[in-house]
Coordinates of C-alpha atoms in Angstrom, one line a residue:
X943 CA 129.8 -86.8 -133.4
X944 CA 131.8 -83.8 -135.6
X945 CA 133.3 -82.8 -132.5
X946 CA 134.7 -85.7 -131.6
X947 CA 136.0 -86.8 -135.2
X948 CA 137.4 -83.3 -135.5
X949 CA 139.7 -83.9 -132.4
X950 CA 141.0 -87.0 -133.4
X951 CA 141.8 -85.5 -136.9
X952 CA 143.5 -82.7 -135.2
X953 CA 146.0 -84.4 -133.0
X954 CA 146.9 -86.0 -136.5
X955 CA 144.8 -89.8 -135.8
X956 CA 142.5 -91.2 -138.6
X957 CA 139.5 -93.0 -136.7
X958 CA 139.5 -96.3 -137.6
X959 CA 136.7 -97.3 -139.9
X960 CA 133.8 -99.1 -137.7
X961 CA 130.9 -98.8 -140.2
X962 CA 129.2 -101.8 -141.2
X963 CA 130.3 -102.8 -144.2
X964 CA 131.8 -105.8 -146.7
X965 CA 135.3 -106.0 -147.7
X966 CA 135.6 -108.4 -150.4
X967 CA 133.6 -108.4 -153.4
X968 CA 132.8 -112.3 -152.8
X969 CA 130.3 -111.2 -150.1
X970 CA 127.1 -110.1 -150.6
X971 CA 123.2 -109.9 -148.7
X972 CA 125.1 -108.8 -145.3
X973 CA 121.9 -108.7 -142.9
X974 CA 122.4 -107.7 -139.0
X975 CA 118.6 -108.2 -137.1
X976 CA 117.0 -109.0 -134.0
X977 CA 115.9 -112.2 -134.2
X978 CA 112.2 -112.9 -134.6
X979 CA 111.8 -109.1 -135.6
X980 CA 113.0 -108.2 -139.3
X981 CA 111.9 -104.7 -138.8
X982 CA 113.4 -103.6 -135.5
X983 CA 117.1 -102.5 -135.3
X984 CA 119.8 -104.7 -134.4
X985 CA 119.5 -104.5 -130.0
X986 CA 119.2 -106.9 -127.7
X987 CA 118.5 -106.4 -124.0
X988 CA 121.7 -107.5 -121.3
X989 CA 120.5 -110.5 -119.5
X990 CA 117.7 -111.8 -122.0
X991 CA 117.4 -114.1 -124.3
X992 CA 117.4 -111.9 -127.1
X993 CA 119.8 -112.7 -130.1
X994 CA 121.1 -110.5 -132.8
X995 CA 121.4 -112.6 -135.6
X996 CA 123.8 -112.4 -138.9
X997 CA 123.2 -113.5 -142.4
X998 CA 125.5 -113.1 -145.6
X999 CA 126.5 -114.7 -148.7
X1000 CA 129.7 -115.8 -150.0
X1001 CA 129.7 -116.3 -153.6
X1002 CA 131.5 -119.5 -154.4
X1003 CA 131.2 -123.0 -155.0
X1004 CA 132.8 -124.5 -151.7
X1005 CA 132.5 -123.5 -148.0
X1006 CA 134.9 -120.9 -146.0
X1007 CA 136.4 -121.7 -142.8
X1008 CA 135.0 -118.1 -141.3
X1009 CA 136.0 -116.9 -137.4
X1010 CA 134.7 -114.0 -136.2
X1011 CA 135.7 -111.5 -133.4
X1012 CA 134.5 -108.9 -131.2
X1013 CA 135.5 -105.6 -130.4
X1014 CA 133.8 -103.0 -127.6
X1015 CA 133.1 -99.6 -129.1
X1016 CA 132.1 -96.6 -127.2
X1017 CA 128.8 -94.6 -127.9
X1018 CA 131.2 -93.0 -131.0
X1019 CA 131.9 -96.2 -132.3
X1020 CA 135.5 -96.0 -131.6
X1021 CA 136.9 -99.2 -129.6
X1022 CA 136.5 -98.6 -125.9
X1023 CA 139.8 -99.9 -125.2
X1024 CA 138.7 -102.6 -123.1
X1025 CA 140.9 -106.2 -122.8
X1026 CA 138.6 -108.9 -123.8
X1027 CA 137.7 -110.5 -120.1
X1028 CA 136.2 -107.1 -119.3
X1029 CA 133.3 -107.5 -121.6
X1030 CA 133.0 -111.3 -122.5
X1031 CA 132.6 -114.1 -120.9
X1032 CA 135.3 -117.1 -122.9
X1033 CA 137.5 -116.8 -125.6
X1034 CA 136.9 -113.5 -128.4
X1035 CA 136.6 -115.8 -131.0
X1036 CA 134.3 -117.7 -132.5
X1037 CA 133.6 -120.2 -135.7
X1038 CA 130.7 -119.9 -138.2
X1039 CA 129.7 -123.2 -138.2
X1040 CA 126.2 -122.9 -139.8
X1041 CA 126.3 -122.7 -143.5
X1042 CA 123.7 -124.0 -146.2
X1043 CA 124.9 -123.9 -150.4
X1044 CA 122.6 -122.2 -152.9
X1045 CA 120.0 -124.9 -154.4
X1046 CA 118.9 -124.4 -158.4
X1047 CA 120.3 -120.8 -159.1
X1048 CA 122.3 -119.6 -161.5
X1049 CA 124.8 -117.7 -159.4
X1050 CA 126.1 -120.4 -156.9
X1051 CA 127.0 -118.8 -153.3
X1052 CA 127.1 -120.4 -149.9
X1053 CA 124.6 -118.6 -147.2
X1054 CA 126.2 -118.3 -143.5
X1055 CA 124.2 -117.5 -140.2
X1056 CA 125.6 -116.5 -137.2
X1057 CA 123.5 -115.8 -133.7
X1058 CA 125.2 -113.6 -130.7
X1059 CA 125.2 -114.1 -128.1
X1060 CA 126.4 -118.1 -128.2
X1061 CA 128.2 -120.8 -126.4
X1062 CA 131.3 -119.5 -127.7
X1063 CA 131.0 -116.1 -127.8
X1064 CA 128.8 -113.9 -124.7
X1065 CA 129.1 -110.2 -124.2
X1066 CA 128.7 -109.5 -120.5
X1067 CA 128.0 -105.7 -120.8
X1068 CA 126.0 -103.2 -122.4
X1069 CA 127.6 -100.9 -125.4
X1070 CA 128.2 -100.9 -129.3
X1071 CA 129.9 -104.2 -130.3
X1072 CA 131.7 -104.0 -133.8
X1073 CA 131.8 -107.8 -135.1
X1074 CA 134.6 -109.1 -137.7
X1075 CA 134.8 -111.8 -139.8
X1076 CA 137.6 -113.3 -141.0
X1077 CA 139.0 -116.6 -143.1
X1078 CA 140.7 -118.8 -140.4
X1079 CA 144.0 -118.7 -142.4
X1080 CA 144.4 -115.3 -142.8
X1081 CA 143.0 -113.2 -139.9
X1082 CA 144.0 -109.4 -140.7
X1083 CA 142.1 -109.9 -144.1
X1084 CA 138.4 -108.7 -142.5
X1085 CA 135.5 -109.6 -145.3
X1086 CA 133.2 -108.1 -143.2
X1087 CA 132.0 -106.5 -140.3
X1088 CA 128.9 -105.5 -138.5
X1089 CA 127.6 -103.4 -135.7
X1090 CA 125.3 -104.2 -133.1
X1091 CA 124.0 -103.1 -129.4
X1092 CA 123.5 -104.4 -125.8
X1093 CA 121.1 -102.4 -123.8
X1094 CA 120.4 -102.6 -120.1
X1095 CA 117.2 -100.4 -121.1
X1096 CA 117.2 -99.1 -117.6
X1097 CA 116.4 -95.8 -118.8
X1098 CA 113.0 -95.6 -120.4
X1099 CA 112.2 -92.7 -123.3
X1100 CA 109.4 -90.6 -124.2
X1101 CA 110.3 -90.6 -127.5
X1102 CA 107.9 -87.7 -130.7
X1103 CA 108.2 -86.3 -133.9
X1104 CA 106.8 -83.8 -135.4
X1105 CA 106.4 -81.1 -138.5
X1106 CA 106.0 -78.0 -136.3
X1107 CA 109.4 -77.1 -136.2
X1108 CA 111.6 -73.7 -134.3
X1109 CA 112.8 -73.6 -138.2
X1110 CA 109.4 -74.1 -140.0
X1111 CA 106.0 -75.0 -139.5
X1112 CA 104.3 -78.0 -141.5
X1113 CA 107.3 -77.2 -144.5
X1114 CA 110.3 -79.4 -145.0
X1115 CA 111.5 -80.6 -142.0
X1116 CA 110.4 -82.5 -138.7
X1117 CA 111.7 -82.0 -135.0
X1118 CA 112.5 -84.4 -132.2
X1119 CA 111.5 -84.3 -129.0
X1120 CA 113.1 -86.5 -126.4
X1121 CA 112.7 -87.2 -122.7
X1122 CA 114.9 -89.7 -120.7
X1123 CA 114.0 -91.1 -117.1
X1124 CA 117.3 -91.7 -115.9
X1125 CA 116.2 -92.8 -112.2
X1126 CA 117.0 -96.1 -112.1
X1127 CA 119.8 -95.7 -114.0
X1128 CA 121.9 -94.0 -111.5
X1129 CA 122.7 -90.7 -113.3
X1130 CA 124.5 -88.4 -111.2
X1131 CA 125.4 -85.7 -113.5
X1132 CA 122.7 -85.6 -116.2
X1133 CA 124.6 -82.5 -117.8
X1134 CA 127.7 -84.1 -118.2
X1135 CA 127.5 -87.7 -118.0
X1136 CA 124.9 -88.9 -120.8
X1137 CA 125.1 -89.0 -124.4
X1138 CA 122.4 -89.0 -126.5
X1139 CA 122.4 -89.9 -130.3
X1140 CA 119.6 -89.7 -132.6
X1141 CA 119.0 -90.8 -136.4
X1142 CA 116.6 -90.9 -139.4
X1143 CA 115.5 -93.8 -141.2
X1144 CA 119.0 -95.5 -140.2
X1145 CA 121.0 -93.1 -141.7
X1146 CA 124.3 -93.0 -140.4
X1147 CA 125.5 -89.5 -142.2
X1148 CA 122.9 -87.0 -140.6
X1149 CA 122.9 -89.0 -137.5
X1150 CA 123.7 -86.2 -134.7
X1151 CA 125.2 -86.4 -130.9
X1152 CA 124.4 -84.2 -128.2
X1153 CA 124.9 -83.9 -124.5
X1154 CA 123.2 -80.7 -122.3
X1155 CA 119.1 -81.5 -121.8
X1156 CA 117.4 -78.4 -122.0
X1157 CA 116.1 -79.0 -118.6
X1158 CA 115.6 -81.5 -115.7
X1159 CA 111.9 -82.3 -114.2
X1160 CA 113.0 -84.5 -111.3
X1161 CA 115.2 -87.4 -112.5
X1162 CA 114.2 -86.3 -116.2
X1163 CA 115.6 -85.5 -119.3
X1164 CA 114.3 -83.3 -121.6
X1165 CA 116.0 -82.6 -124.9
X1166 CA 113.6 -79.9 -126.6
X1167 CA 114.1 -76.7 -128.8
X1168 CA 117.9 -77.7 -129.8
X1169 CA 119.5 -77.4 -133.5
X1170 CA 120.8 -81.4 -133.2
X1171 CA 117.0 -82.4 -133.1
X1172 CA 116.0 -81.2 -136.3
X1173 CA 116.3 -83.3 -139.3
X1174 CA 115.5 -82.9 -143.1
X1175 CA 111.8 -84.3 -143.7
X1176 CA 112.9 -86.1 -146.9
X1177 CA 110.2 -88.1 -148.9
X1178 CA 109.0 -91.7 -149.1
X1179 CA 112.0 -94.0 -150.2
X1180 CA 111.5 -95.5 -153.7
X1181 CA 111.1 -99.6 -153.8
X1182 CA 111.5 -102.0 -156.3
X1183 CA 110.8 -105.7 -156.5
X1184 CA 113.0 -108.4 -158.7
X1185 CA 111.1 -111.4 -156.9
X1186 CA 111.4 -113.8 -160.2
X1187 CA 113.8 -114.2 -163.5
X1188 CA 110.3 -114.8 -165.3
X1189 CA 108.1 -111.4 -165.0
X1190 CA 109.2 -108.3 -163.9
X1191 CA 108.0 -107.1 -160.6
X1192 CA 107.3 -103.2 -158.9
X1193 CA 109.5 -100.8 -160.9
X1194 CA 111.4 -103.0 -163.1
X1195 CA 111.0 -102.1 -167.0
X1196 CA 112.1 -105.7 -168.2
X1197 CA 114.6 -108.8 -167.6
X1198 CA 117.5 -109.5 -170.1
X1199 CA 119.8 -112.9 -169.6
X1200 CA 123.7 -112.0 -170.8
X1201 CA 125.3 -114.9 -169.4
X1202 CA 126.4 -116.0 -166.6
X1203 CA 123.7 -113.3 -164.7
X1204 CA 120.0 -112.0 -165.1
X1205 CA 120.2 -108.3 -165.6
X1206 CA 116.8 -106.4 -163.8
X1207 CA 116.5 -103.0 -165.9
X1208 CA 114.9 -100.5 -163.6
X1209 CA 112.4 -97.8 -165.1
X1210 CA 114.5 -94.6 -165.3
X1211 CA 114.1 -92.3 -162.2
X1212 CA 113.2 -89.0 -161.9
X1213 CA 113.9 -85.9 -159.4
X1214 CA 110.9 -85.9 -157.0
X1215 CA 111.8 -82.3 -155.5
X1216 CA 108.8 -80.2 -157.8
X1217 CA 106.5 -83.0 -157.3
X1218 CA 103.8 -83.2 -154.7
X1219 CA 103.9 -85.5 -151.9
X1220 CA 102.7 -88.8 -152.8
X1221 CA 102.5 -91.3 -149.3
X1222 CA 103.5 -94.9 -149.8
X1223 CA 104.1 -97.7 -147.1
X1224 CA 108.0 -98.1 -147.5
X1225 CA 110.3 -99.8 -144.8
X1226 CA 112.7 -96.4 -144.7
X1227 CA 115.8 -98.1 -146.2
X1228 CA 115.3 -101.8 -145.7
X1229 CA 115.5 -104.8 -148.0
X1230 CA 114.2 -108.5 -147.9
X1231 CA 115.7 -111.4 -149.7
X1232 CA 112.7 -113.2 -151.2
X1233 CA 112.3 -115.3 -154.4
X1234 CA 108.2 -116.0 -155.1
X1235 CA 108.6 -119.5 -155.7
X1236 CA 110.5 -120.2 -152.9
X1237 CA 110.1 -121.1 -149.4
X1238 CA 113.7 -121.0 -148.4
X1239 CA 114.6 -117.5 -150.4
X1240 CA 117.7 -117.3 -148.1
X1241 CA 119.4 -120.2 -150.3
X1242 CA 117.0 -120.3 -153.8
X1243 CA 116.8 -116.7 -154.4
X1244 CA 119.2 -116.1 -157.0
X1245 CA 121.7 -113.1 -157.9
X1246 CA 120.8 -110.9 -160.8
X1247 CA 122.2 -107.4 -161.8
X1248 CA 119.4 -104.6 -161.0
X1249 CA 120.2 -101.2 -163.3
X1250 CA 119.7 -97.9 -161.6
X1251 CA 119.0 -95.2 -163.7
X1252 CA 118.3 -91.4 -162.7
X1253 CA 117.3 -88.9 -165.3
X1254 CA 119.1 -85.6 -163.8
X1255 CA 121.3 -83.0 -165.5
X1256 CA 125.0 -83.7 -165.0
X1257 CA 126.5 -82.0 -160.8
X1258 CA 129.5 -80.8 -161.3
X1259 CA 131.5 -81.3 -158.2
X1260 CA 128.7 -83.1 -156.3
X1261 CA 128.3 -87.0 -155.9
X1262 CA 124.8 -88.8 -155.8
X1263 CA 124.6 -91.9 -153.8
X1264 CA 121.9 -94.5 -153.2
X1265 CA 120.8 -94.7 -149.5
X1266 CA 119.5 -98.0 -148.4
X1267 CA 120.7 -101.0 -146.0
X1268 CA 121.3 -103.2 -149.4
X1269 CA 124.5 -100.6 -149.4
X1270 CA 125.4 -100.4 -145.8
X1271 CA 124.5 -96.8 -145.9
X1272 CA 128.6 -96.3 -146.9
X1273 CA 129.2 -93.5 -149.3
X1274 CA 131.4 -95.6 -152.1
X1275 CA 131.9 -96.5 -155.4
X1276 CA 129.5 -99.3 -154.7
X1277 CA 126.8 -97.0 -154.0
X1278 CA 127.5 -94.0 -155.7
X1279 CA 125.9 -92.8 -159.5
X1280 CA 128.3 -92.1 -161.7
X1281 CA 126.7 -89.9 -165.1
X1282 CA 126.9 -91.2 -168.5
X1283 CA 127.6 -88.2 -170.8
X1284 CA 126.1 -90.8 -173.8
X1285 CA 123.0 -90.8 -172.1
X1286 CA 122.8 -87.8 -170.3
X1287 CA 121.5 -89.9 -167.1
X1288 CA 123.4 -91.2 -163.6
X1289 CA 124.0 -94.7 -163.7
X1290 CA 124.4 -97.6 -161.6
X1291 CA 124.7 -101.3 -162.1
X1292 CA 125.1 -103.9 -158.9
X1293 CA 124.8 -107.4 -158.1
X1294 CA 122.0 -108.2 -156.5
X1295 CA 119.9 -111.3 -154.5
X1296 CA 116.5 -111.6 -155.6
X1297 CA 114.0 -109.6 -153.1
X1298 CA 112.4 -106.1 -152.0
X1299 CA 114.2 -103.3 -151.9
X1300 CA 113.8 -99.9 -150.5
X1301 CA 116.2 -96.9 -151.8
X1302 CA 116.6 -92.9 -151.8
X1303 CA 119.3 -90.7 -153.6
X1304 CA 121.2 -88.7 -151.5
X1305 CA 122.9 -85.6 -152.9
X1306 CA 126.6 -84.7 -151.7
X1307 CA 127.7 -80.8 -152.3
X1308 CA 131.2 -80.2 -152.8
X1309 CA 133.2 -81.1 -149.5
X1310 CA 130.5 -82.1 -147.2
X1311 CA 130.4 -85.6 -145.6
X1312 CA 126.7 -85.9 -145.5
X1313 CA 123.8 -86.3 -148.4
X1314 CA 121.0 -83.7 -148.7
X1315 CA 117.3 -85.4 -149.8
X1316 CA 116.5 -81.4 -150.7
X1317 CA 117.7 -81.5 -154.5
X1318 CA 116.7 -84.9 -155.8
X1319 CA 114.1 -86.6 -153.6
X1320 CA 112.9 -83.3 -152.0
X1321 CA 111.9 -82.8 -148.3
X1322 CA 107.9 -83.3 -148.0
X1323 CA 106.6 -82.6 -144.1
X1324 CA 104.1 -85.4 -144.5
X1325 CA 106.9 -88.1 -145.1
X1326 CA 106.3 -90.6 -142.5
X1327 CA 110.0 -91.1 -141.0
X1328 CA 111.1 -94.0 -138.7
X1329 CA 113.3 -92.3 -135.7
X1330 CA 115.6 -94.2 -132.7
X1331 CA 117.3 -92.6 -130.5
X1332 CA 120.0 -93.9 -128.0
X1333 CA 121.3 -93.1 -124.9
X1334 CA 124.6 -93.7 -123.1
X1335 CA 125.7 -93.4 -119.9
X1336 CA 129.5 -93.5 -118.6
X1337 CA 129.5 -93.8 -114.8
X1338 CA 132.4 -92.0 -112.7
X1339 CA 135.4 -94.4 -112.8
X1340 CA 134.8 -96.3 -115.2
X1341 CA 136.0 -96.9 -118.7
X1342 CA 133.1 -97.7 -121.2
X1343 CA 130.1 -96.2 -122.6
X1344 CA 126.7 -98.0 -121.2
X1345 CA 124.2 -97.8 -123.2
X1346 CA 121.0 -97.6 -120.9
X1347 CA 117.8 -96.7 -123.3
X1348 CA 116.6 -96.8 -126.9
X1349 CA 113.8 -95.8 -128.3
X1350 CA 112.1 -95.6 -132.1
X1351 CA 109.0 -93.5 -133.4
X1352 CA 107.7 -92.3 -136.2
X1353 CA 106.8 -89.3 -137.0
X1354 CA 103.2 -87.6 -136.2
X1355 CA 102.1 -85.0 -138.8

């Protein structure tokens, strides 16, 4: 992945941003899923009936005529520079016709929900697929977009992890090892013609790219003893509830009301990297929208403003940011702490729909583009991580990135 951004910057091109992420402050609760499964990641399989479905909020009183759009990405997530009839079947744009208004909550928003593939819109190959939305008045204004993937899964993978490490053994970090049967994939050059990508927890800044298999056994794979397969073991993300404006729920010290929002006051946090490791069943990053007296949360669960707090000494010229889906794992001024030389503590306040949430600090040195769970959340062997790996496949002629395997795991200590 550095290789590749590196070249661009060095023939003087900025990649164009293709992270998913929300463009105007109006839009909150951007969810990207497999429909039926809340827990796996956003794939579906070519030529199944699988959906990827979409959910966000707009906060506002009326509806928004919304379009949306598709773009081909290779296994980078740059576009693939493909012309539309080569990966979709009809027109590359659609309308978000299914919309519902918030009912009895304090914050009024309107909660849109959009399912690909459609009648309007249908990918006809594998690949990454970046999806924009957009007002139908004023198209080059994006609100938001999303990524998700089409796999042919014709290339299964043996997919473990584990704390005996080339770098350490049962200390602070955890090891991949990965085998891909490419046979009925049609791999001719294994070497030179796959890419492999594999992340943590569904980070996007540690995620790492590689190509050369250590070695073939017939038609397979094996991606064993190499630097890119060694990750940082981290520790069990932190979780909060704000399920209700009546009682506060996991991890929230109390509720306040300073009109027009509830405010959720979090219990201060603390540096976990002298502690021992402590296991508890998180969902590595992930966040559902729920509000306990509800049975539709998606339109009754109200918006409240949920106060982080960490109790650390001041960085100078390093950057602390949460880590969680709730933040679209973006580095920015939405997700970062900023420190409060009154109170000596990092702070962050941000609006919020009422559910569970699952978070992490990440710690940014001076100039590096990634975060570090070593400093602040410390990096425990036992931490039970959630691993996927993908693998692409460009065939001889042609001009896009297949992707033709995935695989997740977690880890076994």
């Amino acid at each position: 992945m550095a290789v590749l951004l590196s070249a661009l910057f060095a023939v003087g091109k900025t990649p164009p941003d293709t992270m998913t992420g929300v463009f105007d402050e109006r839009v909150k609760s951007l969810q990207v899923r497999l429909d039926g499964d809340n827990f796996a990641a956003p794939v579906v399989v070519l030529g199944t009936p699988d959906r990827i479905v979409i959910n966000f909020d707009i906060l506002a009183e009326d509806r928004d005529y919304l379009r949306y759009s598709l773009t081909h990405c290779n296994a980078f997530w740059q576009p693939s520079g493909l012309v539309d009839s080569e990966f979709l079947d009809g027109f590359n744009e659609g309308t978000i016709d299914d919309y519902r208004f918030s009912r009895g909550t304090t914050v009024h928003y309107v909660n849109y929900t959009l399912s690909i593939p459609n009648e309007q819109v249908r990918p006809t190959i594998s690949g990454n697929y970046l999806l924009k939305v957009y007002n139908e008045d004023d198209p080059d204004a994006i609100l938001l977009q999303c990524r998700f993937m089409i796999s042919e899964e014709t290339a299964p993978i043996a997919l473990s992890a584990s704390a005996q490490t080339d770098i350490d053994y049962n200390k602070s970090h955890q090891q991949l090892s990965i085998i891909v049967d490419s046979e009925r994939a049609h791999v001719e050059d294994p070497f030179n013609d796959l890419i492999v990508i594999a992340s943590q927890n569904g980070r996007l800044d540690s995620e790492t790219a590689f190509r050369q298999p250590l070695r073939m056994q017939g038609k397979r794979s094996v991606y064993e003893h190499q630097p890119q397969l060694i990750f940082d073991a981290g520790n069990e993300y932190r979780r909060f509830e704000a399920v209700s404006d009546s009682y506060p729920g996991m991890a929230v010290e109390r509720i306040e009301y300073f009109a027009p929002y509830y405010h959720y006051v979090l219990y201060p946090d603390a540096p976990r990297s002298a502690d021992e490791y402590a296991y508890d069943q998180t969902q590595h990053g992930r966040y559902f929208i729920r509000n306990y007296a509800s049975d539709d949360s998606d339109i009754e669960a109200d918006y409240g403003v949920v106060h982080f707090t960490l109790d650390m000494p001041e960085q100078p010229g390093a950057m602390i940011f949460i880590d969680g889906d709730f933040v679209q794992r973006r580095f920015d001024d939405n997700s970062r702490m900023f420190y409060n030389h009154a109170t000596r503590r990092y702070e962050r306040a941000m609006l919020l729909k009422q559910g569970a949430y699952n978070y992490q600090y990440l710690f940014v040195p001076p100039g590096a583009s990634r975060g570090y769970t070593a400093q602040i959340e410390g990096d425990r062997y036992q931490t039970v991580n959630e691993y996927s790996v993908r693998v692409y496949h460009r065939r001889r002629g042609e001009r896009y990135d297949r992707l033709i395997g995935t695989a997740n795991c977690r880890n076994d200590i």
